[in-house]
Amino acid sequence: MILTFYNELFSQHRLALAAAAAILGLFIGSFLNVVGIRLPRGQSVVKPPSHCPSCKHRLAILDLVPVFSYIVLRGKCRYCKIRFSPLYALVEALTAVVFGFAAWHFGWTPELAAALTLAALLIAAALGDLLYRIIPNRLVYFGVFVGVLLRILIQPLPLWNYAAALLIGFGLLYTVAVAGERLLRKESMGGGDIKLFAMLGLYLGIGNVLLALFLASLFGLLAGIVAIRARRDQADRYIPFGPFIALGAYAAYVWGDAIISGYTSLLGWR
Ligand SMILES: [Zn+2]
């Protein structure tokens, strides 16, 4: 009964679907903060319950309401008044925006499940890389596990395409990493990036995972140029690649087919 209600509401009213997805995104975003902070340090994501990192006071339900609690408490701990980083509220807001956008773009379709899962995985990976320069193995393995299940159930492309894309994503990044290490004589890419691309293959398929690598490299290169110009003294400062992989991968996932078909028709291939 209630299921048919939601089914009709969401299939006919895309705005209602996008709003519901955005609200879901706020709470998933709040959980992604916990994942992004704890997983790279090898801690459990469920225990202990959320607490203030300074006074260790356990946070009440009201303190955990995403974004709004940050605004109401003006970014401070209710108990010891220490300032929280705005990063966490930003992650919650970003997740809400991406979830709302994905729902608007994909509509009430099975693939929306993959779209929301991928968004959550990429935000957590980018956050872990930003904070600790680690894309946690447990996050990627979880993403592969869910990705396999999703692709058994939902396949816009043939199943073999996703399986091949997983191997290609891994092989390509592994090759780039080995070549980079030989040429630059230092580690240019972490193992986390390599595994993340294998996972991406499951969600994106062959064509779009290649496009994702291209876009991620392009965004990373542009940011690198900006960073070098901004501070010449620290030219070889490490820039985490994770956020650019996340950006490139999601752009390829959403617009990849349009980009690839536009490009091939531009070249007169079709
Ligand atoms: Zn506190």
PDB file of C-alpha atoms and ligand atoms in Angstrom:
ATOM      1  CA  MET A   1       0.000   0.000   0.000  1.00  0.00           C
ATOM      2  CA  ILE A   2       2.603   2.541   1.133  1.00  0.00           C
ATOM      3  CA  LEU A   3       4.982   1.176  -1.502  1.00  0.00           C
ATOM      4  CA  THR A   4       2.522   1.808  -4.317  1.00  0.00           C
ATOM      5  CA  PHE A   5       2.046   5.313  -2.926  1.00  0.00           C
ATOM      6  CA  TYR A   6       5.773   6.070  -3.125  1.00  0.00           C
ATOM      7  CA  ASN A   7       6.065   4.306  -6.450  1.00  0.00           C
ATOM      8  CA  GLU A   8       3.414   6.551  -7.975  1.00  0.00           C
ATOM      9  CA  LEU A   9       4.630   9.707  -6.252  1.00  0.00           C
ATOM     10  CA  PHE A  10       8.270   9.262  -7.296  1.00  0.00           C
ATOM     11  CA  SER A  11       7.647   8.001 -10.817  1.00  0.00           C
ATOM     12  CA  GLN A  12       5.327  10.902 -11.588  1.00  0.00           C
ATOM     13  CA  HIS A  13       6.881  13.733  -9.599  1.00  0.00           C
ATOM     14  CA  ARG A  14      10.589  14.027 -10.214  1.00  0.00           C
ATOM     15  CA  LEU A  15      10.904  17.042  -7.916  1.00  0.00           C
ATOM     16  CA  ALA A  16       9.466  15.069  -4.975  1.00  0.00           C
ATOM     17  CA  LEU A  17      11.962  12.272  -5.728  1.00  0.00           C
ATOM     18  CA  ALA A  18      14.874  14.732  -5.888  1.00  0.00           C
ATOM     19  CA  ALA A  19      13.803  16.355  -2.590  1.00  0.00           C
ATOM     20  CA  ALA A  20      13.500  12.971  -0.852  1.00  0.00           C
ATOM     21  CA  ALA A  21      16.915  11.935  -2.212  1.00  0.00           C
ATOM     22  CA  ALA A  22      18.455  15.210  -0.996  1.00  0.00           C
ATOM     23  CA  ILE A  23      17.122  14.644   2.535  1.00  0.00           C
ATOM     24  CA  LEU A  24      18.438  11.072   2.451  1.00  0.00           C
ATOM     25  CA  GLY A  25      21.738  12.560   1.246  1.00  0.00           C
ATOM     26  CA  LEU A  26      21.984  14.806   4.337  1.00  0.00           C
ATOM     27  CA  PHE A  27      21.910  11.790   6.637  1.00  0.00           C
ATOM     28  CA  ILE A  28      24.104   9.579   4.435  1.00  0.00           C
ATOM     29  CA  GLY A  29      26.532  12.524   4.283  1.00  0.00           C
ATOM     30  CA  SER A  30      26.614  12.633   8.069  1.00  0.00           C
ATOM     31  CA  PHE A  31      27.478   8.916   8.089  1.00  0.00           C
ATOM     32  CA  LEU A  32      30.112   9.437   5.353  1.00  0.00           C
ATOM     33  CA  ASN A  33      31.890  11.876   7.702  1.00  0.00           C
ATOM     34  CA  VAL A  34      32.162   9.090  10.261  1.00  0.00           C
ATOM     35  CA  VAL A  35      33.353   6.667   7.542  1.00  0.00           C
ATOM     36  CA  GLY A  36      35.849   9.194   6.123  1.00  0.00           C
ATOM     37  CA  ILE A  37      37.276  10.016   9.570  1.00  0.00           C
ATOM     38  CA  ARG A  38      37.363   6.540  11.123  1.00  0.00           C
ATOM     39  CA  LEU A  39      37.945   3.974   8.342  1.00  0.00           C
ATOM     40  CA  PRO A  40      41.368   5.315   7.252  1.00  0.00           C
ATOM     41  CA  ARG A  41      42.510   4.999  10.888  1.00  0.00           C
ATOM     42  CA  GLY A  42      41.275   1.421  11.002  1.00  0.00           C
ATOM     43  CA  GLN A  43      38.494   2.250  13.477  1.00  0.00           C
ATOM     44  CA  SER A  44      34.971   0.863  13.564  1.00  0.00           C
ATOM     45  CA  VAL A  45      32.282   3.000  11.920  1.00  0.00           C
ATOM     46  CA  VAL A  46      29.623   1.990  14.474  1.00  0.00           C
ATOM     47  CA  LYS A  47      31.485   1.993  17.809  1.00  0.00           C
ATOM     48  CA  PRO A  48      31.933   4.177  19.764  1.00  0.00           C
ATOM     49  CA  PRO A  49      28.897   6.444  19.073  1.00  0.00           C
ATOM     50  CA  SER A  50      29.633   9.935  17.716  1.00  0.00           C
ATOM     51  CA  HIS A  51      31.335  12.173  20.247  1.00  0.00           C
ATOM     52  CA  CYS A  52      33.084  15.531  20.379  1.00  0.00           C
ATOM     53  CA  PRO A  53      36.743  14.956  19.439  1.00  0.00           C
ATOM     54  CA  SER A  54      37.813  17.465  22.108  1.00  0.00           C
ATOM     55  CA  CYS A  55      35.689  16.955  25.251  1.00  0.00           C
ATOM     56  CA  LYS A  56      34.609  13.393  24.264  1.00  0.00           C
ATOM     57  CA  HIS A  57      31.026  14.273  25.208  1.00  0.00           C
ATOM     58  CA  ARG A  58      28.673  11.927  23.400  1.00  0.00           C
ATOM     59  CA  LEU A  59      26.633  13.846  20.823  1.00  0.00           C
ATOM     60  CA  ALA A  60      22.857  13.896  21.328  1.00  0.00           C
ATOM     61  CA  ILE A  61      20.374  13.234  18.545  1.00  0.00           C
ATOM     62  CA  LEU A  62      19.860  17.000  18.086  1.00  0.00           C
ATOM     63  CA  ASP A  63      23.621  17.551  17.650  1.00  0.00           C
ATOM     64  CA  LEU A  64      23.623  15.002  14.838  1.00  0.00           C
ATOM     65  CA  VAL A  65      21.000  16.628  12.621  1.00  0.00           C
ATOM     66  CA  PRO A  66      23.077  17.313   9.498  1.00  0.00           C
ATOM     67  CA  VAL A  67      23.934  20.891   8.478  1.00  0.00           C
ATOM     68  CA  PHE A  68      21.163  22.392  10.639  1.00  0.00           C
ATOM     69  CA  SER A  69      22.879  21.560  13.929  1.00  0.00           C
ATOM     70  CA  TYR A  70      26.046  23.145  12.523  1.00  0.00           C
ATOM     71  CA  ILE A  71      24.103  26.322  11.715  1.00  0.00           C
ATOM     72  CA  VAL A  72      22.169  26.382  15.014  1.00  0.00           C
ATOM     73  CA  LEU A  73      25.277  25.774  17.154  1.00  0.00           C
ATOM     74  CA  ARG A  74      27.321  28.083  14.896  1.00  0.00           C
ATOM     75  CA  GLY A  75      29.867  25.368  14.289  1.00  0.00           C
ATOM     76  CA  LYS A  76      30.709  24.842  17.955  1.00  0.00           C
ATOM     77  CA  CYS A  77      30.434  21.912  20.363  1.00  0.00           C
ATOM     78  CA  ARG A  78      27.377  22.407  22.590  1.00  0.00           C
ATOM     79  CA  TYR A  79      29.349  21.217  25.641  1.00  0.00           C
ATOM     80  CA  CYS A  80      32.898  22.586  25.408  1.00  0.00           C
ATOM     81  CA  LYS A  81      32.338  25.257  22.719  1.00  0.00           C
ATOM     82  CA  ILE A  82      35.297  24.078  20.629  1.00  0.00           C
ATOM     83  CA  ARG A  83      34.938  24.918  16.949  1.00  0.00           C
ATOM     84  CA  PHE A  84      34.177  22.078  14.518  1.00  0.00           C
ATOM     85  CA  SER A  85      35.656  22.171  11.026  1.00  0.00           C
ATOM     86  CA  PRO A  86      33.104  23.368   8.456  1.00  0.00           C
ATOM     87  CA  LEU A  87      34.299  20.421   6.295  1.00  0.00           C
ATOM     88  CA  TYR A  88      31.768  18.073   7.913  1.00  0.00           C
ATOM     89  CA  ALA A  89      28.762  20.288   7.237  1.00  0.00           C
ATOM     90  CA  LEU A  90      30.100  20.764   3.693  1.00  0.00           C
ATOM     91  CA  VAL A  91      30.272  16.991   3.164  1.00  0.00           C
ATOM     92  CA  GLU A  92      26.648  16.680   4.344  1.00  0.00           C
ATOM     93  CA  ALA A  93      25.501  19.499   2.067  1.00  0.00           C
ATOM     94  CA  LEU A  94      27.496  18.121  -0.881  1.00  0.00           C
ATOM     95  CA  THR A  95      26.027  14.642  -0.439  1.00  0.00           C
ATOM     96  CA  ALA A  96      22.518  16.135  -0.335  1.00  0.00           C
ATOM     97  CA  VAL A  97      23.139  18.119  -3.535  1.00  0.00           C
ATOM     98  CA  VAL A  98      24.647  15.152  -5.420  1.00  0.00           C
ATOM     99  CA  PHE A  99      21.866  12.784  -4.266  1.00  0.00           C
ATOM    100  CA  GLY A 100      19.195  15.319  -5.299  1.00  0.00           C
ATOM    101  CA  PHE A 101      20.879  15.823  -8.654  1.00  0.00           C
ATOM    102  CA  ALA A 102      21.258  12.070  -9.286  1.00  0.00           C
ATOM    103  CA  ALA A 103      17.564  11.495  -8.508  1.00  0.00           C
ATOM    104  CA  TRP A 104      16.598  14.323 -10.838  1.00  0.00           C
ATOM    105  CA  HIS A 105      18.871  12.986 -13.594  1.00  0.00           C
ATOM    106  CA  PHE A 106      18.114   9.253 -13.390  1.00  0.00           C
ATOM    107  CA  GLY A 107      14.514   9.472 -12.181  1.00  0.00           C
ATOM    108  CA  TRP A 108      12.732   6.606 -10.420  1.00  0.00           C
ATOM    109  CA  THR A 109      14.772   3.904 -12.202  1.00  0.00           C
ATOM    110  CA  PRO A 110      16.727   0.872 -10.939  1.00  0.00           C
ATOM    111  CA  GLU A 111      20.001   2.556 -11.960  1.00  0.00           C
ATOM    112  CA  LEU A 112      19.307   5.292  -9.372  1.00  0.00           C
ATOM    113  CA  ALA A 113      20.346   2.730  -6.720  1.00  0.00           C
ATOM    114  CA  ALA A 114      23.757   2.433  -8.398  1.00  0.00           C
ATOM    115  CA  ALA A 115      23.975   6.219  -8.850  1.00  0.00           C
ATOM    116  CA  LEU A 116      23.420   6.940  -5.132  1.00  0.00           C
ATOM    117  CA  THR A 117      25.725   4.120  -3.996  1.00  0.00           C
ATOM    118  CA  LEU A 118      28.516   5.327  -6.276  1.00  0.00           C
ATOM    119  CA  ALA A 119      28.093   8.936  -5.100  1.00  0.00           C
ATOM    120  CA  ALA A 120      28.385   7.877  -1.440  1.00  0.00           C
ATOM    121  CA  LEU A 121      31.450   5.695  -2.121  1.00  0.00           C
ATOM    122  CA  LEU A 122      33.234   8.454  -4.061  1.00  0.00           C
ATOM    123  CA  ILE A 123      32.559  11.129  -1.417  1.00  0.00           C
ATOM    124  CA  ALA A 124      33.877   8.846   1.351  1.00  0.00           C
ATOM    125  CA  ALA A 125      36.955   7.963  -0.743  1.00  0.00           C
ATOM    126  CA  ALA A 126      37.684  11.617  -1.539  1.00  0.00           C
ATOM    127  CA  LEU A 127      37.266  12.573   2.121  1.00  0.00           C
ATOM    128  CA  GLY A 128      39.608   9.811   3.323  1.00  0.00           C
ATOM    129  CA  ASP A 129      42.203  10.862   0.753  1.00  0.00           C
ATOM    130  CA  LEU A 130      41.869  14.562   1.681  1.00  0.00           C
ATOM    131  CA  LEU A 131      42.145  13.968   5.434  1.00  0.00           C
ATOM    132  CA  TYR A 132      44.675  11.117   5.611  1.00  0.00           C
ATOM    133  CA  ARG A 133      45.868  10.469   2.034  1.00  0.00           C
ATOM    134  CA  ILE A 134      44.329   7.036   2.330  1.00  0.00           C
ATOM    135  CA  ILE A 135      41.537   5.450   0.341  1.00  0.00           C
ATOM    136  CA  PRO A 136      40.624   2.669   2.786  1.00  0.00           C
ATOM    137  CA  ASN A 137      40.652  -0.900   1.451  1.00  0.00           C
ATOM    138  CA  ARG A 138      37.521  -1.742   3.435  1.00  0.00           C
ATOM    139  CA  LEU A 139      35.620   1.035   1.647  1.00  0.00           C
ATOM    140  CA  VAL A 140      36.700  -0.165  -1.807  1.00  0.00           C
ATOM    141  CA  TYR A 141      36.011  -3.847  -1.032  1.00  0.00           C
ATOM    142  CA  PHE A 142      32.564  -2.863   0.227  1.00  0.00           C
ATOM    143  CA  GLY A 143      32.034  -0.903  -3.010  1.00  0.00           C
ATOM    144  CA  VAL A 144      33.097  -3.903  -5.115  1.00  0.00           C
ATOM    145  CA  PHE A 145      30.804  -6.229  -3.150  1.00  0.00           C
ATOM    146  CA  VAL A 146      27.772  -3.948  -3.540  1.00  0.00           C
ATOM    147  CA  GLY A 147      28.749  -3.211  -7.155  1.00  0.00           C
ATOM    148  CA  VAL A 148      28.744  -6.918  -8.052  1.00  0.00           C
ATOM    149  CA  LEU A 149      25.303  -7.363  -6.451  1.00  0.00           C
ATOM    150  CA  LEU A 150      23.928  -4.272  -8.217  1.00  0.00           C
ATOM    151  CA  ARG A 151      25.279  -5.343 -11.597  1.00  0.00           C
ATOM    152  CA  ILE A 152      23.814  -8.828 -11.269  1.00  0.00           C
ATOM    153  CA  LEU A 153      20.427  -7.112 -10.811  1.00  0.00           C
ATOM    154  CA  ILE A 154      20.762  -3.947 -12.935  1.00  0.00           C
ATOM    155  CA  GLN A 155      22.615  -3.881 -16.244  1.00  0.00           C
ATOM    156  CA  PRO A 156      22.273  -0.925 -18.621  1.00  0.00           C
ATOM    157  CA  LEU A 157      25.269  -2.580 -20.371  1.00  0.00           C
ATOM    158  CA  PRO A 158      25.892  -6.338 -20.764  1.00  0.00           C
ATOM    159  CA  LEU A 159      27.327  -7.986 -17.643  1.00  0.00           C
ATOM    160  CA  TRP A 160      30.609  -8.916 -19.396  1.00  0.00           C
ATOM    161  CA  ASN A 161      31.210  -5.215 -20.058  1.00  0.00           C
ATOM    162  CA  TYR A 162      31.247  -4.417 -16.329  1.00  0.00           C
ATOM    163  CA  ALA A 163      33.409  -7.453 -15.547  1.00  0.00           C
ATOM    164  CA  ALA A 164      35.904  -6.450 -18.257  1.00  0.00           C
ATOM    165  CA  ALA A 165      35.827  -2.828 -17.050  1.00  0.00           C
ATOM    166  CA  LEU A 166      36.826  -3.977 -13.544  1.00  0.00           C
ATOM    167  CA  LEU A 167      39.905  -5.723 -14.958  1.00  0.00           C
ATOM    168  CA  ILE A 168      40.710  -2.840 -17.314  1.00  0.00           C
ATOM    169  CA  GLY A 169      40.335  -0.263 -14.530  1.00  0.00           C
ATOM    170  CA  PHE A 170      42.748  -2.233 -12.351  1.00  0.00           C
ATOM    171  CA  GLY A 171      45.222  -3.105 -15.141  1.00  0.00           C
ATOM    172  CA  LEU A 172      45.392   0.376 -16.594  1.00  0.00           C
ATOM    173  CA  LEU A 173      46.012   2.110 -13.261  1.00  0.00           C
ATOM    174  CA  TYR A 174      48.511  -0.564 -12.251  1.00  0.00           C
ATOM    175  CA  THR A 175      50.432   0.048 -15.506  1.00  0.00           C
ATOM    176  CA  VAL A 176      50.338   3.824 -15.005  1.00  0.00           C
ATOM    177  CA  ALA A 177      51.547   3.393 -11.411  1.00  0.00           C
ATOM    178  CA  VAL A 178      54.468   1.125 -12.405  1.00  0.00           C
ATOM    179  CA  ALA A 179      55.439   3.380 -15.333  1.00  0.00           C
ATOM    180  CA  GLY A 180      55.173   6.471 -13.090  1.00  0.00           C
ATOM    181  CA  GLU A 181      57.411   4.871 -10.476  1.00  0.00           C
ATOM    182  CA  ARG A 182      60.059   3.956 -13.073  1.00  0.00           C
ATOM    183  CA  LEU A 183      60.003   7.411 -14.717  1.00  0.00           C
ATOM    184  CA  LEU A 184      59.693   9.643 -11.652  1.00  0.00           C
ATOM    185  CA  ARG A 185      61.610   7.316  -9.311  1.00  0.00           C
ATOM    186  CA  LYS A 186      59.002   7.857  -6.628  1.00  0.00           C
ATOM    187  CA  GLU A 187      55.572   6.534  -5.884  1.00  0.00           C
ATOM    188  CA  SER A 188      53.195   8.496  -8.102  1.00  0.00           C
ATOM    189  CA  MET A 189      49.990   6.687  -7.320  1.00  0.00           C
ATOM    190  CA  GLY A 190      48.776   4.827  -4.269  1.00  0.00           C
ATOM    191  CA  GLY A 191      47.398   1.288  -4.217  1.00  0.00           C
ATOM    192  CA  GLY A 192      44.089   2.821  -3.124  1.00  0.00           C
ATOM    193  CA  ASP A 193      43.739   4.642  -6.450  1.00  0.00           C
ATOM    194  CA  ILE A 194      44.340   1.391  -8.360  1.00  0.00           C
ATOM    195  CA  LYS A 195      41.715  -0.559  -6.417  1.00  0.00           C
ATOM    196  CA  LEU A 196      39.280   2.347  -6.627  1.00  0.00           C
ATOM    197  CA  PHE A 197      39.458   2.252 -10.434  1.00  0.00           C
ATOM    198  CA  ALA A 198      38.758  -1.479 -10.460  1.00  0.00           C
ATOM    199  CA  MET A 199      35.647  -0.740  -8.390  1.00  0.00           C
ATOM    200  CA  LEU A 200      34.666   2.079 -10.755  1.00  0.00           C
ATOM    201  CA  GLY A 201      34.652  -0.353 -13.681  1.00  0.00           C
ATOM    202  CA  LEU A 202      31.720  -2.172 -12.076  1.00  0.00           C
ATOM    203  CA  TYR A 203      29.633   0.974 -11.952  1.00  0.00           C
ATOM    204  CA  LEU A 204      30.764   2.691 -15.171  1.00  0.00           C
ATOM    205  CA  GLY A 205      31.511   0.033 -17.795  1.00  0.00           C
ATOM    206  CA  ILE A 206      34.482   0.062 -20.173  1.00  0.00           C
ATOM    207  CA  GLY A 207      33.918   3.282 -22.153  1.00  0.00           C
ATOM    208  CA  ASN A 208      33.138   5.464 -19.170  1.00  0.00           C
ATOM    209  CA  VAL A 209      35.882   4.091 -16.907  1.00  0.00           C
ATOM    210  CA  LEU A 210      38.427   5.105 -19.578  1.00  0.00           C
ATOM    211  CA  LEU A 211      36.778   8.523 -19.798  1.00  0.00           C
ATOM    212  CA  ALA A 212      36.865   8.740 -15.978  1.00  0.00           C
ATOM    213  CA  LEU A 213      40.643   8.222 -15.980  1.00  0.00           C
ATOM    214  CA  PHE A 214      41.044  10.895 -18.659  1.00  0.00           C
ATOM    215  CA  LEU A 215      38.844  13.420 -16.816  1.00  0.00           C
ATOM    216  CA  ALA A 216      40.420  12.681 -13.400  1.00  0.00           C
ATOM    217  CA  SER A 217      43.916  13.212 -14.878  1.00  0.00           C
ATOM    218  CA  LEU A 218      42.784  16.385 -16.605  1.00  0.00           C
ATOM    219  CA  PHE A 219      41.236  17.839 -13.419  1.00  0.00           C
ATOM    220  CA  GLY A 220      44.276  16.763 -11.383  1.00  0.00           C
ATOM    221  CA  LEU A 221      46.654  18.333 -13.904  1.00  0.00           C
ATOM    222  CA  LEU A 222      44.733  21.630 -13.949  1.00  0.00           C
ATOM    223  CA  ALA A 223      44.682  21.731 -10.142  1.00  0.00           C
ATOM    224  CA  GLY A 224      48.406  20.898 -10.097  1.00  0.00           C
ATOM    225  CA  ILE A 225      49.169  23.815 -12.417  1.00  0.00           C
ATOM    226  CA  VAL A 226      47.093  26.164 -10.253  1.00  0.00           C
ATOM    227  CA  ALA A 227      48.814  24.895  -7.096  1.00  0.00           C
ATOM    228  CA  ILE A 228      52.300  25.325  -8.572  1.00  0.00           C
ATOM    229  CA  ARG A 229      51.504  28.875  -9.717  1.00  0.00           C
ATOM    230  CA  ALA A 230      50.026  29.723  -6.328  1.00  0.00           C
ATOM    231  CA  ARG A 231      53.069  28.564  -4.344  1.00  0.00           C
ATOM    232  CA  ARG A 232      56.234  28.077  -6.355  1.00  0.00           C
ATOM    233  CA  ASP A 233      58.310  27.138  -3.332  1.00  0.00           C
ATOM    234  CA  GLN A 234      56.340  23.965  -2.739  1.00  0.00           C
ATOM    235  CA  ALA A 235      56.168  22.792  -6.333  1.00  0.00           C
ATOM    236  CA  ASP A 236      56.231  19.091  -5.500  1.00  0.00           C
ATOM    237  CA  ARG A 237      53.725  19.351  -2.688  1.00  0.00           C
ATOM    238  CA  TYR A 238      51.571  16.223  -2.693  1.00  0.00           C
ATOM    239  CA  ILE A 239      48.105  16.729  -4.119  1.00  0.00           C
ATOM    240  CA  PRO A 240      45.676  13.917  -3.235  1.00  0.00           C
ATOM    241  CA  PHE A 241      44.307  12.376  -6.429  1.00  0.00           C
ATOM    242  CA  GLY A 242      41.162  10.976  -4.754  1.00  0.00           C
ATOM    243  CA  PRO A 243      38.945  14.073  -5.065  1.00  0.00           C
ATOM    244  CA  PHE A 244      39.794  14.354  -8.775  1.00  0.00           C
ATOM    245  CA  ILE A 245      39.044  10.663  -9.333  1.00  0.00           C
ATOM    246  CA  ALA A 246      35.696  11.234  -7.607  1.00  0.00           C
ATOM    247  CA  LEU A 247      34.928  14.272  -9.760  1.00  0.00           C
ATOM    248  CA  GLY A 248      36.061  12.671 -13.040  1.00  0.00           C
ATOM    249  CA  ALA A 249      34.349   9.368 -12.308  1.00  0.00           C
ATOM    250  CA  TYR A 250      30.991  10.871 -11.435  1.00  0.00           C
ATOM    251  CA  ALA A 251      31.062  13.196 -14.447  1.00  0.00           C
ATOM    252  CA  ALA A 252      31.903  10.200 -16.683  1.00  0.00           C
ATOM    253  CA  TYR A 253      29.184   8.118 -15.017  1.00  0.00           C
ATOM    254  CA  VAL A 254      26.473  10.744 -15.554  1.00  0.00           C
ATOM    255  CA  TRP A 255      27.462  12.365 -18.839  1.00  0.00           C
ATOM    256  CA  GLY A 256      29.923   9.812 -20.285  1.00  0.00           C
ATOM    257  CA  ASP A 257      27.640   8.379 -22.959  1.00  0.00           C
ATOM    258  CA  ALA A 258      26.713  11.878 -24.154  1.00  0.00           C
ATOM    259  CA  ILE A 259      30.365  13.018 -24.129  1.00  0.00           C
ATOM    260  CA  ILE A 260      31.609   9.931 -26.001  1.00  0.00           C
ATOM    261  CA  SER A 261      28.855   9.985 -28.655  1.00  0.00           C
ATOM    262  CA  GLY A 262      29.278  13.761 -29.129  1.00  0.00           C
ATOM    263  CA  TYR A 263      33.021  13.334 -29.546  1.00  0.00           C
ATOM    264  CA  THR A 264      32.822  10.414 -31.996  1.00  0.00           C
ATOM    265  CA  SER A 265      30.229  12.214 -34.139  1.00  0.00           C
ATOM    266  CA  LEU A 266      32.497  15.267 -34.094  1.00  0.00           C
ATOM    267  CA  LEU A 267      35.266  13.085 -35.548  1.00  0.00           C
ATOM    268  CA  GLY A 268      32.817  11.721 -38.131  1.00  0.00           C
ATOM    269  CA  TRP A 269      33.026   8.163 -36.790  1.00  0.00           C
ATOM    270  CA  ARG A 270      29.239   7.899 -36.789  1.00  0.00           C
TER     271      ARG A 270
HETATM  272 ZN    ZN B   1      33.148  19.221  22.981  1.00  0.00          ZN
END
